[in-house]
CSV table of C-alpha atoms in Angstrom, one decimal:
chain,number,residue,atom,x,y,z
A,18,UNK,CA,-27.5,-32.9,-9.2
A,19,UNK,CA,-24.6,-35.1,-10.2
A,20,UNK,CA,-24.0,-33.0,-13.3
A,21,UNK,CA,-23.6,-30.0,-11.2
A,22,UNK,CA,-21.3,-31.8,-8.8
A,23,UNK,CA,-19.1,-33.1,-11.6
A,24,UNK,CA,-19.1,-29.7,-13.3
A,25,UNK,CA,-17.8,-28.2,-10.1
A,26,UNK,CA,-15.1,-30.9,-9.7
A,27,UNK,CA,-14.0,-30.4,-13.4
A,28,UNK,CA,-14.0,-26.6,-13.0
A,29,UNK,CA,-11.9,-26.8,-9.8
A,30,UNK,CA,-9.5,-29.3,-11.4
A,31,UNK,CA,-9.2,-27.0,-14.4
A,32,UNK,CA,-8.4,-24.0,-12.2
A,33,UNK,CA,-5.8,-26.0,-10.4
A,34,UNK,CA,-4.2,-27.2,-13.6
A,35,UNK,CA,-4.3,-23.6,-14.9
A,36,UNK,CA,-2.6,-22.2,-11.7
A,37,UNK,CA,0.1,-24.9,-11.9
A,38,UNK,CA,0.6,-24.1,-15.5
A,39,UNK,CA,1.3,-20.4,-14.7
A,40,UNK,CA,4.8,-21.3,-13.5
A,41,UNK,CA,6.7,-24.1,-15.2
A,42,UNK,CA,9.4,-26.4,-13.6
A,43,UNK,CA,11.9,-23.5,-13.7
A,44,UNK,CA,10.1,-21.8,-10.9
A,45,UNK,CA,10.6,-22.6,-7.2
A,46,UNK,CA,9.0,-21.2,-4.0
A,47,UNK,CA,11.0,-18.7,-2.0
A,48,UNK,CA,10.5,-20.7,1.1
A,49,UNK,CA,12.8,-23.3,-0.5
A,50,UNK,CA,15.6,-20.8,-1.1
A,51,UNK,CA,17.9,-19.1,1.3
A,52,UNK,CA,18.6,-15.4,0.8
A,53,UNK,CA,22.3,-16.3,0.2
A,54,UNK,CA,21.2,-18.4,-2.8
A,55,UNK,CA,19.3,-15.6,-4.5
A,56,UNK,CA,20.5,-13.5,-7.5
A,57,UNK,CA,18.4,-10.3,-7.5
A,58,UNK,CA,17.6,-8.2,-10.6
A,59,UNK,CA,16.0,-4.9,-9.7
A,60,UNK,CA,15.2,-2.3,-12.4
A,61,UNK,CA,13.7,1.2,-11.8
A,62,UNK,CA,12.3,3.2,-14.6
A,63,UNK,CA,11.3,6.9,-14.9
A,64,UNK,CA,9.8,8.3,-18.1
A,65,UNK,CA,9.3,11.8,-16.7
A,66,UNK,CA,5.7,11.2,-15.8
A,67,UNK,CA,4.3,11.3,-12.2
A,68,UNK,CA,5.1,7.6,-11.7
A,69,UNK,CA,8.3,5.7,-11.3
A,70,UNK,CA,8.2,2.0,-12.1
A,71,UNK,CA,10.1,-0.9,-10.5
A,72,UNK,CA,10.5,-4.4,-11.8
A,73,UNK,CA,12.1,-7.2,-9.8
A,74,UNK,CA,13.0,-10.8,-10.5
A,75,UNK,CA,14.7,-13.3,-8.3
A,76,UNK,CA,16.7,-16.3,-9.6
A,77,UNK,CA,18.4,-19.1,-7.8
A,78,UNK,CA,22.2,-19.3,-7.6
A,79,UNK,CA,22.9,-17.3,-10.8
A,80,UNK,CA,21.9,-14.3,-12.9
A,81,UNK,CA,19.3,-15.0,-15.5
A,82,UNK,CA,21.0,-16.0,-18.7
A,83,UNK,CA,20.2,-14.5,-22.1
A,84,UNK,CA,18.8,-17.9,-23.3
A,85,UNK,CA,17.0,-18.4,-20.0
A,86,UNK,CA,18.1,-22.1,-20.2
A,87,UNK,CA,18.7,-23.6,-16.7
A,88,UNK,CA,17.5,-20.5,-14.9
A,89,UNK,CA,15.4,-21.1,-11.8
A,90,UNK,CA,13.0,-18.3,-11.1
A,91,UNK,CA,11.8,-17.6,-7.5
A,92,UNK,CA,8.1,-17.2,-6.7
A,93,UNK,CA,7.5,-15.3,-3.4
A,94,UNK,CA,5.4,-17.3,-0.9
A,95,UNK,CA,5.0,-17.7,2.9
A,96,UNK,CA,5.2,-14.0,3.9
A,97,UNK,CA,8.2,-13.2,1.8
A,98,UNK,CA,7.7,-9.7,0.3
A,99,UNK,CA,9.4,-7.2,-2.0
A,100,UNK,CA,9.0,-3.5,-1.1
A,101,UNK,CA,9.8,-0.7,-3.4
A,102,UNK,CA,10.6,2.6,-1.8
A,103,UNK,CA,12.2,6.0,-2.2
A,104,UNK,CA,15.0,5.1,0.1
A,105,UNK,CA,14.0,4.3,3.7
A,106,UNK,CA,13.3,0.7,4.5
A,107,UNK,CA,9.8,0.0,5.7
A,108,UNK,CA,11.2,-2.3,8.4
A,109,UNK,CA,13.3,0.5,9.9
A,110,UNK,CA,10.7,3.3,9.9
A,111,UNK,CA,9.5,5.0,13.1
A,112,UNK,CA,5.9,5.9,12.5
A,113,UNK,CA,5.6,8.2,15.4
A,114,UNK,CA,2.3,9.0,17.1
A,115,UNK,CA,0.5,10.6,14.1
A,116,UNK,CA,-0.4,7.5,12.1
A,117,UNK,CA,-2.7,9.4,9.8
A,118,UNK,CA,0.1,11.6,8.6
A,119,UNK,CA,2.5,8.6,8.5
A,120,UNK,CA,0.2,6.7,6.2
A,121,UNK,CA,-0.2,9.7,3.9
A,122,UNK,CA,3.6,9.9,3.6
A,123,UNK,CA,4.0,6.1,3.3
A,124,UNK,CA,1.7,6.0,0.3
A,125,UNK,CA,4.0,8.3,-1.5
A,126,UNK,CA,7.2,6.5,-0.5
A,127,UNK,CA,6.6,2.8,-0.1
A,128,UNK,CA,4.7,0.2,-2.1
A,129,UNK,CA,4.4,-3.6,-1.9
A,130,UNK,CA,5.6,-5.2,-5.2
A,131,UNK,CA,3.1,-7.6,-6.7
A,132,UNK,CA,3.3,-10.4,-9.1
A,133,UNK,CA,3.0,-8.9,-12.6
A,134,UNK,CA,2.4,-9.6,-16.2
A,135,UNK,CA,4.3,-7.9,-19.0
A,136,UNK,CA,2.3,-5.1,-20.7
A,137,UNK,CA,4.9,-4.0,-23.2
A,138,UNK,CA,5.9,-0.7,-21.6
A,139,UNK,CA,9.2,0.8,-20.5
A,140,UNK,CA,11.4,-2.2,-20.2
A,141,UNK,CA,14.2,-1.4,-22.6
A,142,UNK,CA,17.3,-3.6,-22.6
A,143,UNK,CA,15.9,-5.2,-19.5
A,144,UNK,CA,17.6,-8.2,-17.9
A,145,UNK,CA,14.2,-9.4,-16.6
A,146,UNK,CA,12.4,-12.3,-18.2
A,147,UNK,CA,8.9,-11.2,-18.3
A,148,UNK,CA,7.4,-14.6,-19.1
A,149,UNK,CA,8.7,-15.9,-15.7
A,150,UNK,CA,7.9,-14.9,-12.2
A,151,UNK,CA,8.6,-11.2,-11.7
A,152,UNK,CA,7.2,-8.4,-9.5
A,153,UNK,CA,6.3,-4.8,-10.1
A,154,UNK,CA,5.5,-1.6,-8.2
A,155,UNK,CA,5.1,2.1,-8.8
A,156,UNK,CA,5.5,5.2,-6.8
A,157,UNK,CA,5.5,9.0,-7.3
A,158,UNK,CA,9.0,10.2,-8.2
A,159,UNK,CA,11.4,10.9,-5.3
A,160,UNK,CA,12.7,14.4,-5.1
A,161,UNK,CA,16.2,13.1,-4.3
A,162,UNK,CA,16.0,10.4,-7.0
A,163,UNK,CA,17.0,7.7,-4.5
A,164,UNK,CA,15.2,4.3,-4.7
A,165,UNK,CA,15.4,1.0,-2.9
A,166,UNK,CA,14.1,-2.5,-3.1
A,167,UNK,CA,13.9,-4.6,0.0
A,168,UNK,CA,13.3,-8.3,0.3
A,169,UNK,CA,11.6,-9.0,3.7
A,170,UNK,CA,11.5,-12.7,4.6
A,171,UNK,CA,9.3,-14.6,7.0
A,172,UNK,CA,12.0,-17.0,8.1
A,173,UNK,CA,15.4,-16.4,6.3
A,174,UNK,CA,17.6,-13.3,6.4
A,175,UNK,CA,16.1,-10.1,5.0
A,176,UNK,CA,17.9,-8.3,2.2
A,177,UNK,CA,16.8,-4.8,2.8
A,178,UNK,CA,19.4,-2.5,1.4
A,179,UNK,CA,19.5,-2.6,-2.4
A,180,UNK,CA,19.7,1.1,-3.4
A,181,UNK,CA,20.2,3.1,-6.6
A,182,UNK,CA,20.2,6.7,-7.7
A,183,UNK,CA,18.0,7.6,-10.6
A,184,UNK,CA,19.9,9.6,-13.4
A,185,UNK,CA,18.8,13.2,-13.5
A,186,UNK,CA,15.8,14.2,-15.5
A,187,UNK,CA,16.4,15.4,-19.1
A,188,UNK,CA,14.5,16.6,-22.1
A,189,UNK,CA,14.6,15.5,-25.7
A,190,UNK,CA,15.3,18.5,-28.0
A,191,UNK,CA,15.4,16.7,-31.3
A,192,UNK,CA,13.7,15.2,-33.3
A,193,UNK,CA,10.4,16.9,-32.6
A,194,UNK,CA,7.2,14.9,-32.3
A,195,UNK,CA,5.6,14.0,-35.7
A,196,UNK,CA,8.7,15.1,-37.7
A,197,UNK,CA,9.1,13.0,-40.8
A,198,UNK,CA,12.4,11.4,-42.0
A,199,UNK,CA,13.4,9.1,-44.8
A,200,UNK,CA,15.0,5.9,-43.4
A,201,UNK,CA,17.3,5.6,-46.4
A,202,UNK,CA,18.2,9.2,-47.2
A,203,UNK,CA,18.0,11.4,-44.0
A,204,UNK,CA,20.4,11.7,-41.2
A,205,UNK,CA,18.6,11.5,-37.9
A,206,UNK,CA,20.1,13.8,-35.2
A,207,UNK,CA,18.9,13.0,-31.7
A,208,UNK,CA,19.6,15.7,-29.1
A,209,UNK,CA,18.9,16.0,-25.4
A,210,UNK,CA,19.8,18.2,-22.4
A,211,UNK,CA,21.2,18.3,-19.8
A,212,UNK,CA,24.1,15.9,-20.0
A,213,UNK,CA,25.3,13.9,-17.0
A,214,UNK,CA,28.7,12.3,-16.1
A,215,UNK,CA,28.7,8.8,-14.8
A,216,UNK,CA,25.7,7.4,-16.6
A,217,UNK,CA,25.6,4.9,-19.5
A,218,UNK,CA,23.6,5.9,-22.5
A,219,UNK,CA,21.6,3.9,-25.0
A,220,UNK,CA,19.2,4.5,-27.8
A,221,UNK,CA,16.3,2.2,-28.8
A,222,UNK,CA,14.3,3.0,-31.9
A,223,UNK,CA,11.1,1.0,-32.6
A,224,UNK,CA,9.2,1.2,-35.9
A,225,UNK,CA,5.8,-0.2,-36.7
A,226,UNK,CA,4.2,0.2,-40.1
A,227,UNK,CA,0.7,0.4,-41.4
A,228,UNK,CA,1.0,-3.0,-43.0
A,229,UNK,CA,2.0,-4.5,-39.7
A,230,UNK,CA,5.8,-4.6,-40.3
A,231,UNK,CA,7.9,-4.1,-37.2
A,232,UNK,CA,11.6,-3.7,-36.4
A,233,UNK,CA,13.8,-2.2,-33.8
A,234,UNK,CA,17.3,-0.8,-33.6
A,235,UNK,CA,19.4,-0.1,-30.6
A,236,UNK,CA,22.8,1.2,-29.9
A,237,UNK,CA,24.9,2.0,-26.8
A,238,UNK,CA,26.6,5.4,-26.6
A,239,UNK,CA,30.1,5.6,-25.0
A,240,UNK,CA,29.2,8.7,-23.0
A,241,UNK,CA,26.6,11.3,-22.5
A,242,UNK,CA,27.4,14.2,-24.9
A,243,UNK,CA,23.9,15.3,-25.4
A,244,UNK,CA,23.5,14.1,-29.0
A,245,UNK,CA,23.7,11.0,-31.2
A,246,UNK,CA,23.8,11.0,-35.0
A,247,UNK,CA,22.2,8.2,-37.0
A,248,UNK,CA,23.6,8.1,-40.5
A,249,UNK,CA,21.2,7.8,-43.4
A,250,UNK,CA,20.3,4.2,-43.9
A,251,UNK,CA,20.8,3.2,-40.2
A,252,UNK,CA,17.1,2.6,-39.7
A,253,UNK,CA,16.6,1.1,-43.2
A,254,UNK,CA,15.4,-2.4,-42.9
A,255,UNK,CA,14.1,-5.1,-45.1
A,256,UNK,CA,11.3,-5.6,-42.5
A,257,UNK,CA,10.1,-2.0,-42.9
A,258,UNK,CA,8.1,-0.7,-45.9
A,259,UNK,CA,6.3,2.5,-46.5
A,260,UNK,CA,5.2,4.9,-43.8
A,261,UNK,CA,6.0,3.8,-40.3
A,262,UNK,CA,5.4,5.2,-36.8
A,263,UNK,CA,8.9,5.3,-35.1
A,264,UNK,CA,9.5,5.8,-31.4
A,265,UNK,CA,12.9,7.1,-30.4
A,266,UNK,CA,13.8,6.2,-26.8
A,267,UNK,CA,16.8,7.8,-25.2
A,268,UNK,CA,17.8,6.0,-22.0
A,269,UNK,CA,20.3,7.0,-19.3
A,270,UNK,CA,21.2,4.2,-16.9
A,271,UNK,CA,22.9,4.2,-13.5
A,272,UNK,CA,23.8,1.1,-11.5
A,273,UNK,CA,23.3,0.9,-7.7
A,274,UNK,CA,24.4,-1.2,-4.8
A,275,UNK,CA,22.6,-4.5,-4.2
A,276,UNK,CA,22.3,-6.0,-0.7
A,277,UNK,CA,25.2,-8.1,0.2
A,278,UNK,CA,22.9,-10.8,1.7
A,279,UNK,CA,22.2,-11.9,-1.9
A,280,UNK,CA,24.4,-14.3,-3.7
A,281,UNK,CA,24.6,-11.6,-6.4
A,282,UNK,CA,22.5,-9.0,-8.0
A,283,UNK,CA,22.0,-6.0,-10.2
A,284,UNK,CA,20.0,-2.9,-9.3
A,285,UNK,CA,19.7,-0.3,-12.0
A,286,UNK,CA,17.8,3.0,-12.6
A,287,UNK,CA,16.8,4.1,-16.0
A,288,UNK,CA,15.7,7.6,-17.0
A,289,UNK,CA,13.9,7.4,-20.3
A,290,UNK,CA,12.6,10.0,-22.7
A,291,UNK,CA,10.7,9.2,-25.9
A,292,UNK,CA,9.5,10.9,-29.0
A,293,UNK,CA,7.4,9.6,-31.8
A,294,UNK,CA,8.1,10.5,-35.4
A,295,UNK,CA,7.1,9.3,-38.9
A,296,UNK,CA,9.7,7.5,-41.1
A,297,UNK,CA,9.3,6.7,-44.7
A,298,UNK,CA,11.3,4.6,-47.2
B,13,UNK,CA,2.3,1.8,53.3
B,14,UNK,CA,2.3,-1.8,52.5
B,15,UNK,CA,2.3,-2.4,48.8
B,16,UNK,CA,-0.5,-5.0,48.9
B,17,UNK,CA,-3.0,-2.8,50.7
B,18,UNK,CA,-4.5,-1.0,47.7
B,19,UNK,CA,-5.2,-4.3,46.0
B,20,UNK,CA,-7.1,-5.5,49.0
B,21,UNK,CA,-9.1,-2.4,49.3
B,22,UNK,CA,-10.3,-1.6,45.8
B,23,UNK,CA,-12.8,-4.5,45.4
B,24,UNK,CA,-14.4,-3.6,48.6
B,25,UNK,CA,-14.6,0.1,47.6
B,26,UNK,CA,-16.3,-0.9,44.4
B,27,UNK,CA,-18.8,-3.0,46.3
B,28,UNK,CA,-19.5,-0.1,48.6
B,29,UNK,CA,-20.0,2.2,45.6
B,30,UNK,CA,-22.3,0.1,43.6
B,31,UNK,CA,-24.2,-2.3,45.8
B,32,UNK,CA,-26.1,0.3,47.7
B,33,UNK,CA,-27.3,2.0,44.5
B,34,UNK,CA,-28.4,-1.3,43.1
B,35,UNK,CA,-30.5,-2.1,46.0
B,36,UNK,CA,-31.7,1.5,46.6
B,37,UNK,CA,-33.3,2.3,43.3
B,38,UNK,CA,-36.2,0.2,42.2
B,39,UNK,CA,-36.2,1.4,38.6
B,40,UNK,CA,-34.3,-0.4,35.9
B,41,UNK,CA,-30.7,0.6,36.2
B,42,UNK,CA,-28.9,-1.6,33.7
B,43,UNK,CA,-28.7,-0.7,30.1
B,44,UNK,CA,-27.3,-2.2,26.9
B,45,UNK,CA,-26.7,0.0,23.9
B,46,UNK,CA,-26.1,-0.7,20.3
B,47,UNK,CA,-24.7,2.2,18.3
B,48,UNK,CA,-24.0,3.0,14.7
B,49,UNK,CA,-22.4,6.2,13.3
B,50,UNK,CA,-20.0,7.9,11.1
B,51,UNK,CA,-16.4,8.6,12.0
B,52,UNK,CA,-15.2,11.9,10.6
B,53,UNK,CA,-11.5,12.5,11.0
B,54,UNK,CA,-10.1,16.0,11.4
B,55,UNK,CA,-7.4,14.9,8.8
B,56,UNK,CA,-9.4,15.8,5.7
B,57,UNK,CA,-7.2,13.6,3.5
B,58,UNK,CA,-9.0,10.5,4.9
B,59,UNK,CA,-12.5,9.3,4.1
B,60,UNK,CA,-15.2,8.9,6.8
B,61,UNK,CA,-15.6,5.6,8.4
B,62,UNK,CA,-18.5,3.5,9.6
B,63,UNK,CA,-18.7,3.2,13.3
B,64,UNK,CA,-20.2,0.4,15.3
B,65,UNK,CA,-20.4,0.0,19.0
B,66,UNK,CA,-21.9,-1.7,22.0
B,67,UNK,CA,-22.0,-0.4,25.6
B,68,UNK,CA,-23.1,-1.4,29.0
B,69,UNK,CA,-24.4,1.3,31.3
B,70,UNK,CA,-25.0,1.3,35.0
B,71,UNK,CA,-27.7,4.0,35.5
B,72,UNK,CA,-28.5,5.8,38.6
B,73,UNK,CA,-30.7,8.9,38.7
B,74,UNK,CA,-28.9,11.7,37.0
B,75,UNK,CA,-25.5,10.0,36.6
B,76,UNK,CA,-24.6,7.0,34.5
B,77,UNK,CA,-21.4,5.0,34.3
B,78,UNK,CA,-20.9,3.4,30.9
B,79,UNK,CA,-18.3,1.0,29.5
B,80,UNK,CA,-18.3,0.1,25.9
B,81,UNK,CA,-16.5,-1.3,22.9
B,82,UNK,CA,-16.3,0.8,19.7
B,83,UNK,CA,-15.1,0.1,16.2
B,84,UNK,CA,-14.2,3.5,15.0
B,85,UNK,CA,-13.8,1.9,11.7
B,86,UNK,CA,-11.5,1.9,8.6
B,87,UNK,CA,-10.1,5.3,7.6
B,88,UNK,CA,-8.9,5.2,4.0
B,89,UNK,CA,-6.9,7.8,2.2
B,90,UNK,CA,-9.4,9.6,0.0
B,91,UNK,CA,-7.1,9.4,-3.1
B,92,UNK,CA,-6.1,5.8,-2.4
B,93,UNK,CA,-7.5,2.3,-2.2
B,94,UNK,CA,-9.0,0.3,0.6
B,95,UNK,CA,-5.6,-1.3,0.9
B,96,UNK,CA,-4.2,1.8,2.5
B,97,UNK,CA,-6.0,2.4,5.7
B,98,UNK,CA,-6.1,2.7,9.5
B,99,UNK,CA,-8.3,0.3,11.4
B,100,UNK,CA,-9.2,1.7,14.8
B,101,UNK,CA,-11.0,-0.1,17.6
B,102,UNK,CA,-11.3,0.8,21.3
B,103,UNK,CA,-12.8,0.2,24.7
B,104,UNK,CA,-14.0,3.2,26.7
B,105,UNK,CA,-15.2,4.2,30.2
B,106,UNK,CA,-17.4,7.2,30.5
B,107,UNK,CA,-19.3,9.2,33.1
B,108,UNK,CA,-22.6,10.7,32.0
B,109,UNK,CA,-24.7,13.4,33.5
B,110,UNK,CA,-28.4,12.9,32.7
B,111,UNK,CA,-30.6,16.0,32.4
B,112,UNK,CA,-34.3,15.2,32.2
B,113,UNK,CA,-36.2,17.5,29.9
B,114,UNK,CA,-39.8,17.3,28.7
B,115,UNK,CA,-40.1,13.8,27.6
B,116,UNK,CA,-36.5,13.5,26.5
B,117,UNK,CA,-33.2,13.1,28.3
B,118,UNK,CA,-30.1,15.1,27.5
B,119,UNK,CA,-27.0,13.1,28.3
B,120,UNK,CA,-23.6,14.9,28.6
B,121,UNK,CA,-20.7,12.5,29.0
B,122,UNK,CA,-16.9,12.5,29.2
B,123,UNK,CA,-14.5,9.6,29.3
B,124,UNK,CA,-11.4,8.0,28.1
B,125,UNK,CA,-11.0,5.5,25.3
B,126,UNK,CA,-8.1,3.0,25.0
B,127,UNK,CA,-7.7,2.5,21.3
B,128,UNK,CA,-5.7,0.2,19.1
B,129,UNK,CA,-4.8,1.4,15.6
B,130,UNK,CA,-3.6,-1.0,12.9
B,131,UNK,CA,-2.0,0.6,9.8
B,132,UNK,CA,-2.3,-1.2,6.4
B,133,UNK,CA,-0.3,-0.3,3.4
B,134,UNK,CA,-1.0,-2.1,0.1
B,135,UNK,CA,-3.1,-4.6,2.2
B,136,UNK,CA,-0.2,-5.4,4.5
B,137,UNK,CA,-0.4,-4.6,8.2
B,138,UNK,CA,2.8,-2.7,8.8
B,139,UNK,CA,2.1,-1.2,12.3
B,140,UNK,CA,-0.1,-1.5,15.3
B,141,UNK,CA,-0.2,1.0,18.1
B,142,UNK,CA,-2.2,1.5,21.3
B,143,UNK,CA,-3.3,5.0,22.4
B,144,UNK,CA,-5.4,6.6,25.1
B,145,UNK,CA,-7.8,9.4,24.0
B,146,UNK,CA,-10.2,11.5,26.0
B,147,UNK,CA,-13.6,12.1,24.5
B,148,UNK,CA,-16.9,13.9,25.2
B,149,UNK,CA,-20.3,13.4,23.9
B,150,UNK,CA,-23.9,14.8,23.9
B,151,UNK,CA,-26.8,12.5,23.4
B,152,UNK,CA,-30.6,13.0,23.2
B,153,UNK,CA,-32.5,10.0,24.4
B,154,UNK,CA,-36.2,9.3,23.9
B,155,UNK,CA,-37.9,6.5,25.9
B,156,UNK,CA,-40.2,4.5,23.7
B,157,UNK,CA,-41.2,2.3,26.5
B,158,UNK,CA,-39.9,1.2,29.9
B,159,UNK,CA,-37.5,-1.1,28.2
B,160,UNK,CA,-36.5,0.6,24.9
B,161,UNK,CA,-34.9,4.0,24.3
B,162,UNK,CA,-33.8,5.5,21.1
B,163,UNK,CA,-31.0,8.0,21.1
B,164,UNK,CA,-28.9,10.1,18.8
B,165,UNK,CA,-25.9,12.3,19.5
B,166,UNK,CA,-22.4,13.2,18.7
B,167,UNK,CA,-19.0,12.3,20.2
B,168,UNK,CA,-15.7,14.0,19.9
B,169,UNK,CA,-12.5,11.9,20.3
B,170,UNK,CA,-9.3,13.9,20.8
B,171,UNK,CA,-6.1,12.8,19.1
B,172,UNK,CA,-6.7,9.2,18.1
B,173,UNK,CA,-3.4,8.2,16.5
B,174,UNK,CA,-2.9,11.8,15.3
B,175,UNK,CA,-6.4,12.9,14.3
B,176,UNK,CA,-9.4,14.1,16.2
B,177,UNK,CA,-12.5,12.1,15.3
B,178,UNK,CA,-16.1,13.3,15.4
B,179,UNK,CA,-18.8,10.7,15.5
B,180,UNK,CA,-22.4,11.5,14.8
B,181,UNK,CA,-24.3,8.4,15.9
B,182,UNK,CA,-27.6,6.9,16.7
B,183,UNK,CA,-28.6,3.8,18.7
B,184,UNK,CA,-31.0,1.8,20.6
B,185,UNK,CA,-30.9,1.1,24.3
B,186,UNK,CA,-32.5,-1.8,26.2
B,187,UNK,CA,-33.0,-1.4,29.9
B,188,UNK,CA,-33.4,-4.2,32.4
């Protein structure tokens, strides 16, 4: 009897310690932070699939720093919620009399962001620190390409109007899937269409080899001209040997307008296209 | 007309309506129903719900007056999760015409339901609305004894928060 009792106590205590350990001292509850003290980082990603992904992270007083030292991350509690939507704020909607149809529509346009764990997908050049408190949500793509993230608060001021326009969809024309290139001898020409004015461009190229070697390369393009040339040797690396699977990611990014209630913030939308090729020495 | 008059008259009117019946008919004329059924919305993008209800009936020969509470249930999107749903409950008042057949009663009723619909998205309640919906129903009732009756039927609710709802149902009735 006592053994069972103590087992329960130890198990409960372990769970408590485990839960506490999930967030370190650099994380505070949202109930202890005013909206005007929050720096918001919102990132929206589209990879051309039937889902658009949103990631959000809130930090106190300042933007998350590259080293993450001194950053204070905010954990949502006490009825504070982040909603990801295709533009309209859930707090401002008129549902009308037909709640059945309204719910159908809402499922396509609004979602509650939930505490998330990093799964390694689609977060290129991200400003979010995925080992600290962050939130995720996904929705079907919006026809207009407009997205918004709203922070609704139980007590303090809501910050409902952070919006961004997703860069237009595009297709990768070259290289083609499963093409083979020599990292040291071949020029790699990356082409896409259509081009778009007003977006920032970046490339990220990740290689992983049969023997477990891994390396990545990234570069920022000055403008969207529909192509980028990587000279022979650009992908050559002492960390890569033999045949490697290489994923080429082309990313168009557009910044939006974050809600002025925040101390500061950054909301960005990223249109990503990827192709996987084989690279050799 | 003085504004207060109708408030003074209606309790008296009710007494006049009900008390004579109560004392006139010797048979058991109070009934309690427990009902279970399936809520089928006309909006086919939603799954069926499970319906529960209780009702109190004042029965006089050939006509019944019934008041009840009905949980029309949780209507979830058929391509979604339980987190996205409408929860509908309501109270209703109904008049029923009882037609006595061979060993079985056919009850044809019509009434009005005052419903409340709560909308949940991703598990969060985001809206709550009240509505008034007319409904009709047909019930076949079989007396097992003087006290207990089994019944089955179907009810049609018109425009409950945007969807008609059909409710095939069955129940047990206790008379006293």
